[in-house]
mmCIF file with all atom_site columns, C-alpha atoms in Angstrom:
data_model
loop_
_atom_site.group_PDB
_atom_site.id
_atom_site.type_symbol
_atom_site.label_atom_id
_atom_site.label_alt_id
_atom_site.label_comp_id
_atom_site.label_asym_id
_atom_site.label_entity_id
_atom_site.label_seq_id
_atom_site.pdbx_PDB_ins_code
_atom_site.Cartn_x
_atom_site.Cartn_y
_atom_site.Cartn_z
_atom_site.occupancy
_atom_site.B_iso_or_equiv
_atom_site.pdbx_formal_charge
_atom_site.auth_seq_id
_atom_site.auth_comp_id
_atom_site.auth_asym_id
_atom_site.auth_atom_id
_atom_site.pdbx_PDB_model_num
ATOM 1   C CA . MET A 1 1   ? 0.000   0.000   0.000   1.00 0.00 ? 129 MET A CA 1
ATOM 2   C CA . LEU A 1 2   ? 2.941   2.334   0.586   1.00 0.00 ? 130 LEU A CA 1
ATOM 3   C CA . GLU A 1 3   ? 3.872   2.044   -3.088  1.00 0.00 ? 131 GLU A CA 1
ATOM 4   C CA . PHE A 1 4   ? 0.349   3.094   -4.087  1.00 0.00 ? 132 PHE A CA 1
ATOM 5   C CA . ALA A 1 5   ? 0.410   6.132   -1.766  1.00 0.00 ? 133 ALA A CA 1
ATOM 6   C CA . ILE A 1 6   ? 3.861   7.231   -2.959  1.00 0.00 ? 134 ILE A CA 1
ATOM 7   C CA . LEU A 1 7   ? 2.876   6.948   -6.625  1.00 0.00 ? 135 LEU A CA 1
ATOM 8   C CA . GLY A 1 8   ? -0.295  8.927   -5.876  1.00 0.00 ? 136 GLY A CA 1
ATOM 9   C CA . LEU A 1 9   ? 1.624   11.739  -4.202  1.00 0.00 ? 137 LEU A CA 1
ATOM 10  C CA . LEU A 1 10  ? 4.306   11.857  -6.881  1.00 0.00 ? 138 LEU A CA 1
ATOM 11  C CA . HIS A 1 11  ? 1.532   11.954  -9.475  1.00 0.00 ? 139 HIS A CA 1
ATOM 12  C CA . GLU A 1 12  ? 0.663   15.374  -7.969  1.00 0.00 ? 140 GLU A CA 1
ATOM 13  C CA . SER A 1 13  ? 4.210   16.746  -7.971  1.00 0.00 ? 141 SER A CA 1
ATOM 14  C CA . PRO A 1 14  ? 7.880   15.711  -7.619  1.00 0.00 ? 142 PRO A CA 1
ATOM 15  C CA . MET A 1 15  ? 9.130   15.568  -4.012  1.00 0.00 ? 143 MET A CA 1
ATOM 16  C CA . HIS A 1 16  ? 12.159  14.685  -1.949  1.00 0.00 ? 144 HIS A CA 1
ATOM 17  C CA . GLY A 1 17  ? 11.979  11.950  0.696   1.00 0.00 ? 145 GLY A CA 1
ATOM 18  C CA . TYR A 1 18  ? 11.380  14.225  3.674   1.00 0.00 ? 146 TYR A CA 1
ATOM 19  C CA . GLU A 1 19  ? 8.513   15.999  1.897   1.00 0.00 ? 147 GLU A CA 1
ATOM 20  C CA . LEU A 1 20  ? 7.052   12.657  0.788   1.00 0.00 ? 148 LEU A CA 1
ATOM 21  C CA . ARG A 1 21  ? 6.985   11.434  4.383   1.00 0.00 ? 149 ARG A CA 1
ATOM 22  C CA . LYS A 1 22  ? 5.282   14.661  5.513   1.00 0.00 ? 150 LYS A CA 1
ATOM 23  C CA . GLN A 1 23  ? 2.706   14.432  2.726   1.00 0.00 ? 151 GLN A CA 1
ATOM 24  C CA . LEU A 1 24  ? 2.001   10.768  3.497   1.00 0.00 ? 152 LEU A CA 1
ATOM 25  C CA . THR A 1 25  ? 1.244   11.728  7.087   1.00 0.00 ? 153 THR A CA 1
ATOM 26  C CA . THR A 1 26  ? -0.989  14.589  5.913   1.00 0.00 ? 154 THR A CA 1
ATOM 27  C CA . LYS A 1 27  ? -2.823  12.478  3.323   1.00 0.00 ? 155 LYS A CA 1
ATOM 28  C CA . LEU A 1 28  ? -3.224  9.286   5.345   1.00 0.00 ? 156 LEU A CA 1
ATOM 29  C CA . GLY A 1 29  ? -3.229  10.622  8.895   1.00 0.00 ? 157 GLY A CA 1
ATOM 30  C CA . ALA A 1 30  ? -0.574  10.232  11.548  1.00 0.00 ? 158 ALA A CA 1
ATOM 31  C CA . PHE A 1 31  ? -1.797  6.816   12.730  1.00 0.00 ? 159 PHE A CA 1
ATOM 32  C CA . ARG A 1 32  ? -2.097  5.224   9.283   1.00 0.00 ? 160 ARG A CA 1
ATOM 33  C CA . ALA A 1 33  ? 1.110   6.766   8.018   1.00 0.00 ? 161 ALA A CA 1
ATOM 34  C CA . ALA A 1 34  ? 3.539   5.981   10.798  1.00 0.00 ? 162 ALA A CA 1
ATOM 35  C CA . ILE A 1 35  ? 6.172   5.559   8.101   1.00 0.00 ? 163 ILE A CA 1
ATOM 36  C CA . SER A 1 36  ? 9.810   5.392   8.998   1.00 0.00 ? 164 SER A CA 1
ATOM 37  C CA . TYR A 1 37  ? 12.603  6.338   6.667   1.00 0.00 ? 165 TYR A CA 1
ATOM 38  C CA . GLY A 1 38  ? 13.633  2.681   7.020   1.00 0.00 ? 166 GLY A CA 1
ATOM 39  C CA . SER A 1 39  ? 10.535  1.656   5.070   1.00 0.00 ? 167 SER A CA 1
ATOM 40  C CA . LEU A 1 40  ? 10.209  4.746   2.860   1.00 0.00 ? 168 LEU A CA 1
ATOM 41  C CA . TYR A 1 41  ? 13.605  4.625   1.151   1.00 0.00 ? 169 TYR A CA 1
ATOM 42  C CA . PRO A 1 42  ? 13.592  0.879   0.363   1.00 0.00 ? 170 PRO A CA 1
ATOM 43  C CA . THR A 1 43  ? 10.135  1.374   -1.165  1.00 0.00 ? 171 THR A CA 1
ATOM 44  C CA . LEU A 1 44  ? 11.438  4.295   -3.232  1.00 0.00 ? 172 LEU A CA 1
ATOM 45  C CA . ARG A 1 45  ? 14.299  2.077   -4.450  1.00 0.00 ? 173 ARG A CA 1
ATOM 46  C CA . ARG A 1 46  ? 11.815  -0.675  -5.443  1.00 0.00 ? 174 ARG A CA 1
ATOM 47  C CA . LEU A 1 47  ? 9.688   1.854   -7.323  1.00 0.00 ? 175 LEU A CA 1
ATOM 48  C CA . GLN A 1 48  ? 12.792  3.135   -9.075  1.00 0.00 ? 176 GLN A CA 1
ATOM 49  C CA . SER A 1 49  ? 13.919  -0.400  -9.985  1.00 0.00 ? 177 SER A CA 1
ATOM 50  C CA . ALA A 1 50  ? 10.471  -1.073  -11.454 1.00 0.00 ? 178 ALA A CA 1
ATOM 51  C CA . GLY A 1 51  ? 10.837  2.055   -13.614 1.00 0.00 ? 179 GLY A CA 1
ATOM 52  C CA . TRP A 1 52  ? 7.881   3.795   -11.966 1.00 0.00 ? 180 TRP A CA 1
ATOM 53  C CA . ILE A 1 53  ? 9.875   6.722   -10.540 1.00 0.00 ? 181 ILE A CA 1
ATOM 54  C CA . THR A 1 54  ? 13.164  8.486   -11.249 1.00 0.00 ? 182 THR A CA 1
ATOM 55  C CA . GLU A 1 55  ? 15.395  10.549  -9.044  1.00 0.00 ? 183 GLU A CA 1
ATOM 56  C CA . GLU A 1 56  ? 17.076  13.839  -9.780  1.00 0.00 ? 184 GLU A CA 1
ATOM 57  C CA . SER A 1 57  ? 19.347  16.061  -7.737  1.00 0.00 ? 185 SER A CA 1
ATOM 58  C CA . GLY A 1 58  ? 17.464  19.014  -6.382  1.00 0.00 ? 186 GLY A CA 1
ATOM 59  C CA . ALA A 1 59  ? 18.603  22.170  -4.646  1.00 0.00 ? 187 ALA A CA 1
ATOM 60  C CA . PRO A 1 60  ? 21.013  21.787  -1.718  1.00 0.00 ? 188 PRO A CA 1
ATOM 61  C CA . ALA A 1 61  ? 19.355  21.317  1.635   1.00 0.00 ? 189 ALA A CA 1
ATOM 62  C CA . THR A 1 62  ? 19.153  24.778  3.199   1.00 0.00 ? 190 THR A CA 1
ATOM 63  C CA . ASP A 1 63  ? 17.874  23.523  6.536   1.00 0.00 ? 191 ASP A CA 1
ATOM 64  C CA . ALA A 1 64  ? 20.922  21.315  7.224   1.00 0.00 ? 192 ALA A CA 1
ATOM 65  C CA . PRO A 1 65  ? 22.951  22.179  10.357  1.00 0.00 ? 193 PRO A CA 1
ATOM 66  C CA . LEU A 1 66  ? 26.009  24.334  9.651   1.00 0.00 ? 194 LEU A CA 1
ATOM 67  C CA . LEU A 1 67  ? 28.713  21.733  10.255  1.00 0.00 ? 195 LEU A CA 1
ATOM 68  C CA . THR A 1 68  ? 27.077  18.994  8.185   1.00 0.00 ? 196 THR A CA 1
ATOM 69  C CA . ASN A 1 69  ? 27.264  18.116  4.524   1.00 0.00 ? 197 ASN A CA 1
ATOM 70  C CA . ARG A 1 70  ? 24.944  20.324  2.476   1.00 0.00 ? 198 ARG A CA 1
ATOM 71  C CA . ARG A 1 71  ? 24.566  17.851  -0.375  1.00 0.00 ? 199 ARG A CA 1
ATOM 72  C CA . SER A 1 72  ? 21.653  18.273  -2.726  1.00 0.00 ? 200 SER A CA 1
ATOM 73  C CA . ARG A 1 73  ? 18.388  16.600  -1.984  1.00 0.00 ? 201 ARG A CA 1
ATOM 74  C CA . VAL A 1 74  ? 17.212  13.833  -4.229  1.00 0.00 ? 202 VAL A CA 1
ATOM 75  C CA . VAL A 1 75  ? 13.881  14.686  -5.830  1.00 0.00 ? 203 VAL A CA 1
ATOM 76  C CA . TYR A 1 76  ? 11.657  11.805  -6.907  1.00 0.00 ? 204 TYR A CA 1
ATOM 77  C CA . LYS A 1 77  ? 9.452   12.065  -10.007 1.00 0.00 ? 205 LYS A CA 1
ATOM 78  C CA . ILE A 1 78  ? 6.857   9.671   -11.366 1.00 0.00 ? 206 ILE A CA 1
ATOM 79  C CA . THR A 1 79  ? 7.444   8.231   -14.856 1.00 0.00 ? 207 THR A CA 1
ATOM 80  C CA . ALA A 1 80  ? 4.841   7.523   -17.540 1.00 0.00 ? 208 ALA A CA 1
ATOM 81  C CA . GLU A 1 81  ? 4.982   3.852   -16.485 1.00 0.00 ? 209 GLU A CA 1
ATOM 82  C CA . GLY A 1 82  ? 4.479   4.935   -12.874 1.00 0.00 ? 210 GLY A CA 1
ATOM 83  C CA . LYS A 1 83  ? 1.393   6.917   -13.871 1.00 0.00 ? 211 LYS A CA 1
ATOM 84  C CA . GLU A 1 84  ? 0.020   3.833   -15.630 1.00 0.00 ? 212 GLU A CA 1
ATOM 85  C CA . ARG A 1 85  ? 0.742   1.708   -12.552 1.00 0.00 ? 213 ARG A CA 1
ATOM 86  C CA . PHE A 1 86  ? -1.004  4.258   -10.315 1.00 0.00 ? 214 PHE A CA 1
ATOM 87  C CA . GLN A 1 87  ? -4.082  4.140   -12.578 1.00 0.00 ? 215 GLN A CA 1
ATOM 88  C CA . GLU A 1 88  ? -4.095  0.321   -12.340 1.00 0.00 ? 216 GLU A CA 1
ATOM 89  C CA . LEU A 1 89  ? -3.923  0.516   -8.563  1.00 0.00 ? 217 LEU A CA 1
ATOM 90  C CA . LEU A 1 90  ? -6.677  3.157   -8.479  1.00 0.00 ? 218 LEU A CA 1
ATOM 91  C CA . SER A 1 91  ? -9.021  0.933   -10.431 1.00 0.00 ? 219 SER A CA 1
ATOM 92  C CA . SER A 1 92  ? -8.407  -2.190  -8.346  1.00 0.00 ? 220 SER A CA 1
ATOM 93  C CA . ALA A 1 93  ? -11.268 -3.066  -6.032  1.00 0.00 ? 221 ALA A CA 1
ATOM 94  C CA . GLY A 1 94  ? -10.386 -6.522  -4.743  1.00 0.00 ? 222 GLY A CA 1
ATOM 95  C CA . PRO A 1 95  ? -10.633 -7.820  -1.181  1.00 0.00 ? 223 PRO A CA 1
ATOM 96  C CA . GLU A 1 96  ? -7.304  -6.179  -0.208  1.00 0.00 ? 224 GLU A CA 1
ATOM 97  C CA . THR A 1 97  ? -9.017  -2.789  -0.590  1.00 0.00 ? 225 THR A CA 1
ATOM 98  C CA . PHE A 1 98  ? -11.624 -3.689  2.068   1.00 0.00 ? 226 PHE A CA 1
ATOM 99  C CA . ASP A 1 99  ? -9.144  -4.225  4.925   1.00 0.00 ? 227 ASP A CA 1
ATOM 100 C CA . ASP A 1 100 ? -7.870  -1.460  7.183   1.00 0.00 ? 228 ASP A CA 1
ATOM 101 C CA . PRO A 1 101 ? -4.555  -0.531  5.478   1.00 0.00 ? 229 PRO A CA 1
ATOM 102 C CA . GLY A 1 102 ? -5.783  -0.982  1.921   1.00 0.00 ? 230 GLY A CA 1
ATOM 103 C CA . PHE A 1 103 ? -9.034  0.833   2.496   1.00 0.00 ? 231 PHE A CA 1
ATOM 104 C CA . GLY A 1 104 ? -7.386  3.855   4.090   1.00 0.00 ? 232 GLY A CA 1
ATOM 105 C CA . VAL A 1 105 ? -4.917  4.335   1.260   1.00 0.00 ? 233 VAL A CA 1
ATOM 106 C CA . HIS A 1 106 ? -7.535  3.846   -1.449  1.00 0.00 ? 234 HIS A CA 1
ATOM 107 C CA . PHE A 1 107 ? -9.941  6.184   0.328   1.00 0.00 ? 235 PHE A CA 1
ATOM 108 C CA . ALA A 1 108 ? -7.254  8.888   0.464   1.00 0.00 ? 236 ALA A CA 1
ATOM 109 C CA . PHE A 1 109 ? -7.237  8.866   -3.359  1.00 0.00 ? 237 PHE A CA 1
ATOM 110 C CA . PHE A 1 110 ? -10.999 8.499   -3.925  1.00 0.00 ? 238 PHE A CA 1
ATOM 111 C CA . ALA A 1 111 ? -11.176 11.893  -5.643  1.00 0.00 ? 239 ALA A CA 1
ATOM 112 C CA . ARG A 1 112 ? -9.246  10.314  -8.548  1.00 0.00 ? 240 ARG A CA 1
ATOM 113 C CA . THR A 1 113 ? -11.143 7.014   -8.516  1.00 0.00 ? 241 THR A CA 1
ATOM 114 C CA . ASP A 1 114 ? -14.144 6.368   -10.755 1.00 0.00 ? 242 ASP A CA 1
ATOM 115 C CA . GLN A 1 115 ? -17.571 6.112   -9.128  1.00 0.00 ? 243 GLN A CA 1
ATOM 116 C CA . ALA A 1 116 ? -18.117 2.393   -9.842  1.00 0.00 ? 244 ALA A CA 1
ATOM 117 C CA . THR A 1 117 ? -14.791 1.468   -8.214  1.00 0.00 ? 245 THR A CA 1
ATOM 118 C CA . ARG A 1 118 ? -15.479 3.712   -5.209  1.00 0.00 ? 246 ARG A CA 1
ATOM 119 C CA . LEU A 1 119 ? -18.856 2.046   -4.755  1.00 0.00 ? 247 LEU A CA 1
ATOM 120 C CA . ARG A 1 120 ? -17.374 -1.495  -4.959  1.00 0.00 ? 248 ARG A CA 1
ATOM 121 C CA . ILE A 1 121 ? -14.719 -0.591  -2.386  1.00 0.00 ? 249 ILE A CA 1
ATOM 122 C CA . LEU A 1 122 ? -17.229 1.061   -0.030  1.00 0.00 ? 250 LEU A CA 1
ATOM 123 C CA . GLU A 1 123 ? -19.647 -1.861  -0.243  1.00 0.00 ? 251 GLU A CA 1
ATOM 124 C CA . GLY A 1 124 ? -16.825 -4.372  0.297   1.00 0.00 ? 252 GLY A CA 1
ATOM 125 C CA . ARG A 1 125 ? -15.556 -2.396  3.273   1.00 0.00 ? 253 ARG A CA 1
ATOM 126 C CA . ARG A 1 126 ? -19.070 -2.245  4.735   1.00 0.00 ? 254 ARG A CA 1
ATOM 127 C CA . ARG A 1 127 ? -19.391 -6.050  4.443   1.00 0.00 ? 255 ARG A CA 1
ATOM 128 C CA . ARG A 1 128 ? -15.998 -6.503  6.118   1.00 0.00 ? 256 ARG A CA 1
ATOM 129 C CA . VAL A 1 129 ? -16.884 -4.180  9.020   1.00 0.00 ? 257 VAL A CA 1
ATOM 130 C CA . GLU A 1 130 ? -20.342 -5.797  9.391   1.00 0.00 ? 258 GLU A CA 1
ATOM 131 C CA . GLU A 1 131 ? -18.613 -9.196  9.707   1.00 0.00 ? 259 GLU A CA 1
ATOM 132 C CA . ARG A 1 132 ? -16.316 -7.763  12.380  1.00 0.00 ? 260 ARG A CA 1
ATOM 133 C CA . ARG A 1 133 ? -19.322 -6.218  14.152  1.00 0.00 ? 261 ARG A CA 1
ATOM 134 C CA . GLU A 1 134 ? -21.195 -9.543  14.153  1.00 0.00 ? 262 GLU A CA 1
ATOM 135 C CA . GLY A 1 135 ? -18.117 -11.297 15.537  1.00 0.00 ? 263 GLY A CA 1
ATOM 136 C CA . LEU A 1 136 ? -17.928 -8.784  18.379  1.00 0.00 ? 264 LEU A CA 1
ATOM 137 C CA . ARG A 1 137 ? -21.655 -9.162  19.099  1.00 0.00 ? 265 ARG A CA 1
ATOM 138 C CA . ASP A 1 138 ? -21.179 -12.923 19.225  1.00 0.00 ? 266 ASP A CA 1
ATOM 139 C CA . VAL A 1 139 ? -18.251 -12.611 21.672  1.00 0.00 ? 267 VAL A CA 1
ATOM 140 C CA . LEU A 1 140 ? -20.256 -10.246 23.865  1.00 0.00 ? 268 LEU A CA 1
ATOM 141 C CA . SER A 1 141 ? -23.326 -12.478 23.934  1.00 0.00 ? 269 SER A CA 1
ATOM 142 C CA . ARG A 1 142 ? -21.396 -15.692 24.631  1.00 0.00 ? 270 ARG A CA 1
ATOM 143 C CA . ALA A 1 143 ? -18.578 -14.555 26.883  1.00 0.00 ? 271 ALA A CA 1
ATOM 144 C CA . ALA A 1 144 ? -19.755 -11.382 28.630  1.00 0.00 ? 272 ALA A CA 1
ATOM 145 C CA . GLU A 1 145 ? -20.099 -13.083 32.019  1.00 0.00 ? 273 GLU A CA 1
ATOM 146 C CA . ARG A 1 146 ? -16.536 -14.473 31.781  1.00 0.00 ? 274 ARG A CA 1
ATOM 147 C CA . LEU A 1 147 ? -14.901 -11.148 30.877  1.00 0.00 ? 275 LEU A CA 1
ATOM 148 C CA . ASP A 1 148 ? -13.622 -8.689  33.422  1.00 0.00 ? 276 ASP A CA 1
ATOM 149 C CA . ALA A 1 149 ? -15.111 -5.176  33.329  1.00 0.00 ? 277 ALA A CA 1
ATOM 150 C CA . TYR A 1 150 ? -12.226 -3.649  31.374  1.00 0.00 ? 278 TYR A CA 1
ATOM 151 C CA . THR A 1 151 ? -12.119 -6.345  28.717  1.00 0.00 ? 279 THR A CA 1
ATOM 152 C CA . LEU A 1 152 ? -15.883 -6.073  28.384  1.00 0.00 ? 280 LEU A CA 1
ATOM 153 C CA . GLU A 1 153 ? -15.596 -2.297  27.911  1.00 0.00 ? 281 GLU A CA 1
ATOM 154 C CA . LEU A 1 154 ? -12.907 -2.808  25.290  1.00 0.00 ? 282 LEU A CA 1
ATOM 155 C CA . GLN A 1 155 ? -15.184 -5.203  23.396  1.00 0.00 ? 283 GLN A CA 1
ATOM 156 C CA . ARG A 1 156 ? -18.073 -2.719  23.644  1.00 0.00 ? 284 ARG A CA 1
ATOM 157 C CA . HIS A 1 157 ? -15.818 0.062   22.407  1.00 0.00 ? 285 HIS A CA 1
ATOM 158 C CA . GLY A 1 158 ? -14.868 -2.075  19.403  1.00 0.00 ? 286 GLY A CA 1
ATOM 159 C CA . LEU A 1 159 ? -18.538 -2.803  18.731  1.00 0.00 ? 287 LEU A CA 1
ATOM 160 C CA . ASP A 1 160 ? -19.411 0.915   18.952  1.00 0.00 ? 288 ASP A CA 1
ATOM 161 C CA . ALA A 1 161 ? -16.586 1.762   16.532  1.00 0.00 ? 289 ALA A CA 1
ATOM 162 C CA . CYS A 1 162 ? -17.844 -0.857  14.055  1.00 0.00 ? 290 CYS A CA 1
ATOM 163 C CA . GLU A 1 163 ? -21.411 0.450   14.291  1.00 0.00 ? 291 GLU A CA 1
ATOM 164 C CA . ARG A 1 164 ? -20.214 4.033   13.700  1.00 0.00 ? 292 ARG A CA 1
ATOM 165 C CA . GLU A 1 165 ? -18.149 2.945   10.709  1.00 0.00 ? 293 GLU A CA 1
ATOM 166 C CA . VAL A 1 166 ? -21.066 1.015   9.176   1.00 0.00 ? 294 VAL A CA 1
ATOM 167 C CA . ARG A 1 167 ? -23.280 4.127   9.486   1.00 0.00 ? 295 ARG A CA 1
ATOM 168 C CA . TRP A 1 168 ? -20.545 6.284   7.935   1.00 0.00 ? 296 TRP A CA 1
ATOM 169 C CA . LEU A 1 169 ? -20.066 3.815   5.072   1.00 0.00 ? 297 LEU A CA 1
ATOM 170 C CA . GLU A 1 170 ? -23.808 3.678   4.456   1.00 0.00 ? 298 GLU A CA 1
ATOM 171 C CA . GLU A 1 171 ? -23.862 7.486   4.168   1.00 0.00 ? 299 GLU A CA 1
ATOM 172 C CA . LEU A 1 172 ? -20.950 7.406   1.712   1.00 0.00 ? 300 LEU A CA 1
ATOM 173 C CA . ILE A 1 173 ? -22.615 4.657   -0.328  1.00 0.00 ? 301 ILE A CA 1
ATOM 174 C CA . ALA A 1 174 ? -25.842 6.684   -0.490  1.00 0.00 ? 302 ALA A CA 1
ATOM 175 C CA . HIS A 1 175 ? -23.856 9.714   -1.710  1.00 0.00 ? 303 HIS A CA 1
ATOM 176 C CA . GLU A 1 176 ? -22.081 7.606   -4.347  1.00 0.00 ? 304 GLU A CA 1
ATOM 177 C CA . ARG A 1 177 ? -25.355 6.150   -5.616  1.00 0.00 ? 305 ARG A CA 1
ATOM 178 C CA . SER A 1 178 ? -26.873 9.628   -5.859  1.00 0.00 ? 306 SER A CA 1
ATOM 179 C CA . GLY A 1 179 ? -23.816 10.957  -7.710  1.00 0.00 ? 307 GLY A CA 1
ATOM 180 C CA . ARG A 1 180 ? -23.076 13.563  -5.010  1.00 0.00 ? 308 ARG A CA 1
ATOM 181 C CA . PRO A 1 181 ? -19.763 13.788  -3.178  1.00 0.00 ? 309 PRO A CA 1
ATOM 182 C CA . PRO A 1 182 ? -19.958 13.550  0.622   1.00 0.00 ? 310 PRO A CA 1
ATOM 183 C CA . GLN A 1 183 ? -20.559 16.761  2.522   1.00 0.00 ? 311 GLN A CA 1
ATOM 184 C CA . VAL A 1 184 ? -17.446 18.180  4.113   1.00 0.00 ? 312 VAL A CA 1
ATOM 185 C CA . THR A 1 185 ? -17.896 19.011  7.768   1.00 0.00 ? 313 THR A CA 1
ATOM 186 C CA . ASP A 1 186 ? -15.766 21.294  9.879   1.00 0.00 ? 314 ASP A CA 1
ATOM 187 C CA . PRO A 1 187 ? -13.508 19.037  12.006  1.00 0.00 ? 315 PRO A CA 1
ATOM 188 C CA . SER A 1 188 ? -13.375 21.635  14.802  1.00 0.00 ? 316 SER A CA 1
ATOM 189 C CA . ASN A 1 189 ? -17.099 21.155  15.565  1.00 0.00 ? 317 ASN A CA 1
#
């Protein structure tokens, strides 16, 4: 999924590694994009080996400490083949797009995804979360008397989160079917 997110960001504009990591955190959220440089740079090398990105020397790093090497930053750019690969990934709607990591990355690029693919992903995700919800309900109904109060609260919290996500997905599915994008709400409210 990291490859998909990197190709999507580089599709917007060329970036150096530090900026890519910042943009991944912005696009995917701090919890989904807890990406270390130890995973980012090997992924960039794989993308480069596949011919999906290139690297160029950019301007020297101006924010480097005075007594360190001020070598130029490497700027990564997507190639035509990388753009094709990104389009393939955008249009995929298999089971891997319904799970937590895959869904989050695909959802971050929904603005560039066609309506039919968005709908398949949303409906698949809803089925996956409904299955999880039913599993939690089953655990609560069968084992509630054997669980301590904290474990029981944790299970209830998980059930509440699943129910909220199913409602959210149903709203998104209704918007997709009507051809309207979801309404943007102010996060500070």
